[in-house]
Amino acid sequence: MFDAQKANFTLRAERKQAGTWRAGLAQYRMQLATPLVLVSVIALWALLVTWQGYPPFILPSPALVWQKFLLMAADGSLLLHIGVTLLEILLGLFIGLSTAFALGYLLGRHHTLERIASPYIVASQSIPIVAIAPLIVIWMGSGLASKVAVTALITFFPTLVATIVGIRSVDPDLHDLMRSLRASRWQLFWKLELPAALPIIFGGLKLSATLSVVGAVVGELMGANAGLGYLVNLGRGLLDTPMMFVAILLLVVIAQALHFVVATLEARLLHWQRV
């Protein structure tokens, strides 16, 4: 009987080890897939330019874009434009997300206020950002403030909706339990509502983080003298397509970095969900 139990225990351990090995192999394959896809896209891009013989002002080769990047980085101008766009993005995100979270919590807690404010919020978001951005530039000028305002506006709605839905997803029985334990308003928020709503809120934060890049670029396209959106406009005017590609690819990198930061923060704060 002891031998049978020992054999059964050994079999379970071997199965667990095999499952862990398979999970590690699957994770390794996923990590390897991303750079392989990137290399494949660059290779296809280079082959397309070579086979079709596109001139650089139509579709530059990856090598030409890389050369343009090195040239712009060498004189220090590229770093300045990246810094301007990053400042607009971060300020817009801070204003948009903090406002959205505060208002979303208020509307999530008070249904009557949500019903009153909802039509106006939806109406404000039904206007395309490219349509209202010129007005914002006229009202606030072509400086930093207008870019930050456009970025804040485009990042506001996803986080607002996610916060409202997250706060309302809290189990009412848990609210009653916390009140029966004489929890304060702050304890109710910090111990119950925020942890329960965070998984949904982070979904809105990821969307807002990537949209913030769009907001900053739209603001810069309406009028600017610095920034990656300005480089796109400048490259278009000069028919310098490699410059446009450099700016666009850097915007993609910034968006990916912002998404990664939010996803990492989510993994650290919501590690209990994986237990």
Coordinates of C-alpha atoms in Angstrom, one line a residue:
M1 CA 0.0 0.0 0.0
F2 CA 2.9 2.3 0.8
D3 CA 4.5 1.6 -2.5
A4 CA 1.3 2.4 -4.3
Q5 CA 0.9 5.8 -2.5
K6 CA 4.6 6.5 -3.3
A7 CA 4.1 5.7 -7.0
N8 CA 1.0 7.8 -7.1
F9 CA 2.8 10.8 -5.5
T10 CA 5.7 10.4 -7.9
L11 CA 3.3 10.3 -10.9
R12 CA 1.6 13.5 -9.7
A13 CA 4.9 15.2 -9.2
E14 CA 6.1 14.2 -12.7
R15 CA 2.8 15.5 -14.2
K16 CA 3.2 18.8 -12.4
Q17 CA 6.8 19.1 -13.5
A18 CA 5.7 18.4 -17.1
G19 CA 2.9 20.9 -16.9
T20 CA 5.3 23.6 -15.6
W21 CA 7.8 22.8 -18.4
R22 CA 5.1 23.0 -21.0
A23 CA 3.9 26.4 -19.6
G24 CA 7.5 27.7 -19.6
L25 CA 7.9 26.6 -23.2
A26 CA 4.7 28.3 -24.3
Q27 CA 5.7 31.5 -22.6
Y28 CA 9.1 31.3 -24.3
R29 CA 7.5 30.9 -27.7
M30 CA 5.2 33.9 -27.0
Q31 CA 8.3 36.0 -26.1
L32 CA 10.1 34.9 -29.2
A33 CA 7.1 35.5 -31.5
T34 CA 7.1 39.3 -31.1
P35 CA 10.7 40.0 -32.3
L36 CA 10.2 37.4 -35.1
V37 CA 7.1 39.2 -36.3
L38 CA 8.9 42.5 -36.2
V39 CA 11.9 41.1 -38.2
S40 CA 9.5 39.6 -40.7
V41 CA 7.6 42.9 -41.2
I42 CA 10.9 44.8 -41.8
A43 CA 12.1 42.1 -44.2
L44 CA 8.9 42.2 -46.2
W45 CA 9.0 46.0 -46.2
A46 CA 12.6 46.0 -47.6
L47 CA 11.7 43.4 -50.2
L48 CA 8.6 45.4 -51.3
V49 CA 10.7 48.5 -51.9
T50 CA 13.3 46.5 -53.8
W51 CA 10.9 44.6 -56.0
Q52 CA 8.5 47.5 -56.8
G53 CA 11.3 50.1 -57.1
Y54 CA 9.4 52.8 -55.1
P55 CA 11.2 56.1 -54.9
P56 CA 12.1 57.3 -51.3
F57 CA 9.3 60.0 -51.3
I58 CA 6.7 57.3 -51.8
L59 CA 8.0 54.5 -49.7
P60 CA 11.6 54.7 -48.2
S61 CA 13.5 51.5 -47.4
P62 CA 14.1 50.5 -43.8
A63 CA 17.8 51.3 -44.3
L64 CA 17.0 54.8 -45.4
V65 CA 14.6 55.4 -42.5
W66 CA 17.4 54.2 -40.1
Q67 CA 19.9 56.6 -41.7
K68 CA 17.4 59.4 -41.3
F69 CA 16.9 58.5 -37.7
L70 CA 20.7 58.5 -37.0
L71 CA 21.1 61.9 -38.8
M72 CA 18.3 63.5 -36.8
A73 CA 19.6 62.0 -33.5
A74 CA 23.1 63.2 -34.2
D75 CA 22.2 66.9 -34.2
G76 CA 20.1 66.6 -31.1
S77 CA 16.9 67.9 -32.7
L78 CA 15.1 64.6 -32.5
L79 CA 15.5 64.4 -28.7
L80 CA 13.9 67.9 -28.4
H81 CA 10.9 66.8 -30.4
I82 CA 10.5 63.6 -28.4
G83 CA 10.6 65.6 -25.2
V84 CA 8.0 68.1 -26.3
T85 CA 5.6 65.3 -27.3
L86 CA 6.2 63.3 -24.1
L87 CA 5.6 66.4 -22.0
E88 CA 2.2 67.0 -23.8
I89 CA 1.3 63.3 -23.4
L90 CA 2.2 63.1 -19.7
L91 CA 0.5 66.3 -18.7
G92 CA -2.6 65.5 -20.7
L93 CA -2.8 62.0 -19.2
F94 CA -2.5 63.4 -15.7
I95 CA -5.3 65.9 -16.2
G96 CA -7.5 63.6 -18.2
L97 CA -7.1 60.5 -15.9
S98 CA -7.4 62.4 -12.6
T99 CA -10.5 64.2 -13.8
A100 CA -12.0 61.1 -15.2
F101 CA -11.4 59.1 -12.1
A102 CA -12.8 61.7 -9.7
L103 CA -15.9 62.3 -11.8
G104 CA -16.3 58.6 -12.6
Y105 CA -16.3 57.7 -8.9
L106 CA -18.9 60.4 -8.2
L107 CA -21.2 59.3 -11.0
G108 CA -20.7 55.6 -10.1
R109 CA -21.8 56.3 -6.5
H110 CA -24.7 58.5 -7.4
H111 CA -27.0 57.2 -10.1
T112 CA -29.1 60.3 -10.3
L113 CA -26.1 62.5 -11.1
E114 CA -25.0 59.9 -13.7
R115 CA -28.4 60.1 -15.5
I116 CA -28.2 63.9 -15.5
A117 CA -24.6 64.2 -16.7
S118 CA -24.6 61.2 -19.1
P119 CA -26.2 62.9 -22.2
Y120 CA -23.7 65.8 -22.0
I121 CA -20.7 63.5 -21.5
V122 CA -21.8 61.4 -24.5
A123 CA -22.4 64.5 -26.6
S124 CA -18.9 65.8 -25.8
Q125 CA -17.4 62.5 -27.0
S126 CA -19.5 62.2 -30.1
I127 CA -17.6 65.1 -31.7
P128 CA -14.5 63.8 -33.5
I129 CA -11.3 65.0 -31.9
V130 CA -10.0 66.2 -35.3
A131 CA -13.0 68.5 -35.5
I132 CA -12.7 70.1 -32.1
A133 CA -8.9 70.4 -32.0
P134 CA -8.8 73.4 -34.3
L135 CA -11.2 75.2 -32.0
I136 CA -9.1 74.4 -29.0
V137 CA -6.1 75.8 -30.8
I138 CA -8.0 79.0 -31.6
W139 CA -9.2 79.4 -28.0
M140 CA -6.0 78.4 -26.2
G141 CA -3.3 79.2 -28.8
S142 CA -0.8 77.0 -30.5
G143 CA 1.4 76.5 -27.4
L144 CA 1.6 73.7 -24.9
A145 CA -1.8 74.3 -23.3
S146 CA -3.8 73.4 -26.4
K147 CA -1.9 70.1 -26.9
V148 CA -2.4 69.1 -23.3
A149 CA -6.1 70.0 -23.5
V150 CA -6.6 67.8 -26.7
T151 CA -4.7 65.0 -25.0
A152 CA -6.7 65.2 -21.8
L153 CA -10.0 65.3 -23.7
I154 CA -9.2 62.2 -25.7
T155 CA -8.1 60.2 -22.7
F156 CA -10.9 61.3 -20.5
F157 CA -13.8 59.2 -21.7
P158 CA -12.4 55.6 -21.6
T159 CA -11.2 56.0 -18.0
L160 CA -14.5 57.7 -17.0
V161 CA -16.6 54.9 -18.3
A162 CA -14.3 52.2 -16.8
T163 CA -14.4 53.9 -13.4
I164 CA -18.2 54.2 -13.4
V165 CA -18.6 50.5 -14.4
G166 CA -15.9 49.4 -11.9
I167 CA -17.5 51.3 -9.0
R168 CA -20.9 49.9 -9.8
S169 CA -19.6 46.3 -10.0
V170 CA -18.9 46.2 -6.3
D171 CA -21.2 43.7 -4.6
P172 CA -23.9 45.5 -2.6
D173 CA -23.7 42.9 0.1
L174 CA -20.1 43.8 0.7
H175 CA -21.1 47.4 1.1
D176 CA -23.7 46.4 3.7
L177 CA -21.1 44.2 5.5
M178 CA -18.5 47.1 5.6
R179 CA -21.2 49.5 7.0
S180 CA -22.2 46.9 9.6
L181 CA -18.5 46.9 10.7
R182 CA -18.7 50.7 11.0
A183 CA -16.3 51.4 8.2
S184 CA -15.6 55.0 7.5
R185 CA -16.2 56.5 4.0
W186 CA -12.5 56.5 3.4
Q187 CA -12.1 52.8 4.5
L188 CA -15.1 51.8 2.3
F189 CA -13.3 53.4 -0.7
W190 CA -9.8 52.2 0.1
K191 CA -10.6 48.7 1.3
L192 CA -13.5 47.7 -0.9
E193 CA -14.4 49.9 -3.8
L194 CA -11.0 50.7 -5.2
P195 CA -9.7 47.1 -5.1
A196 CA -12.9 45.7 -6.6
A197 CA -13.0 48.4 -9.4
L198 CA -9.3 48.3 -10.3
P199 CA -9.5 45.4 -12.8
I200 CA -12.0 47.3 -14.9
I201 CA -10.4 50.7 -14.4
F202 CA -7.1 49.3 -15.8
G203 CA -8.9 48.4 -19.0
G204 CA -9.8 52.0 -19.5
L205 CA -6.3 53.2 -18.4
K206 CA -4.7 51.0 -21.1
L207 CA -6.9 52.5 -23.8
S208 CA -6.4 56.0 -22.5
A209 CA -2.6 55.6 -22.4
T210 CA -2.4 54.7 -26.1
L211 CA -5.0 57.3 -27.1
S212 CA -2.9 60.0 -25.4
V213 CA -0.4 59.7 -28.2
V214 CA -3.1 60.3 -30.8
G215 CA -4.3 63.4 -28.8
A216 CA -0.8 64.9 -28.7
V217 CA -0.2 64.4 -32.4
V218 CA -3.6 65.8 -33.4
G219 CA -2.9 68.9 -31.4
E220 CA 0.5 69.3 -33.0
L221 CA -0.9 68.8 -36.5
M222 CA -3.2 71.7 -35.9
G223 CA -0.3 74.0 -35.2
A224 CA 3.1 73.6 -33.5
N225 CA 6.7 74.4 -33.9
A226 CA 8.1 71.3 -32.1
G227 CA 7.1 67.7 -31.4
L228 CA 6.8 64.5 -33.4
G229 CA 3.5 65.6 -34.9
Y230 CA 5.3 68.7 -36.1
L231 CA 7.9 66.5 -37.7
V232 CA 5.2 64.6 -39.6
N233 CA 3.8 67.9 -40.9
L234 CA 7.2 69.1 -41.8
G235 CA 8.1 65.9 -43.6
R236 CA 4.9 66.1 -45.5
G237 CA 5.6 69.6 -46.6
L238 CA 9.1 68.8 -47.7
L239 CA 8.2 65.4 -49.2
D240 CA 10.7 64.0 -46.7
T241 CA 9.0 60.6 -46.2
P242 CA 11.8 59.1 -44.2
M243 CA 11.4 61.9 -41.7
M244 CA 7.7 61.1 -41.5
F245 CA 8.5 57.4 -40.9
V246 CA 10.9 58.2 -38.2
A247 CA 8.4 60.3 -36.3
I248 CA 5.6 57.8 -36.8
L249 CA 7.7 54.9 -35.6
L250 CA 8.8 56.8 -32.6
L251 CA 5.1 57.5 -31.8
V252 CA 4.5 53.8 -32.0
V253 CA 7.3 53.2 -29.6
I254 CA 6.0 55.7 -27.1
A255 CA 2.5 54.2 -27.3
Q256 CA 3.9 50.7 -26.7
A257 CA 6.0 52.0 -23.7
L258 CA 3.0 53.7 -22.1
H259 CA 0.9 50.5 -22.5
F260 CA 3.7 48.5 -21.0
V261 CA 3.9 50.8 -18.0
V262 CA 0.2 50.5 -17.3
A263 CA 0.2 46.7 -17.9
T264 CA 3.2 46.3 -15.5
L265 CA 1.5 48.4 -12.9
E266 CA -1.7 46.3 -13.3
A267 CA 0.3 43.1 -12.8
R268 CA 1.9 44.4 -9.6
L269 CA -1.3 45.8 -8.1
L270 CA -3.6 43.0 -9.1
H271 CA -1.2 40.0 -8.5
W272 CA -3.8 38.6 -6.1
Q273 CA -6.1 37.9 -9.1
R274 CA -3.6 35.2 -10.4
V275 CA -3.5 33.4 -7.1

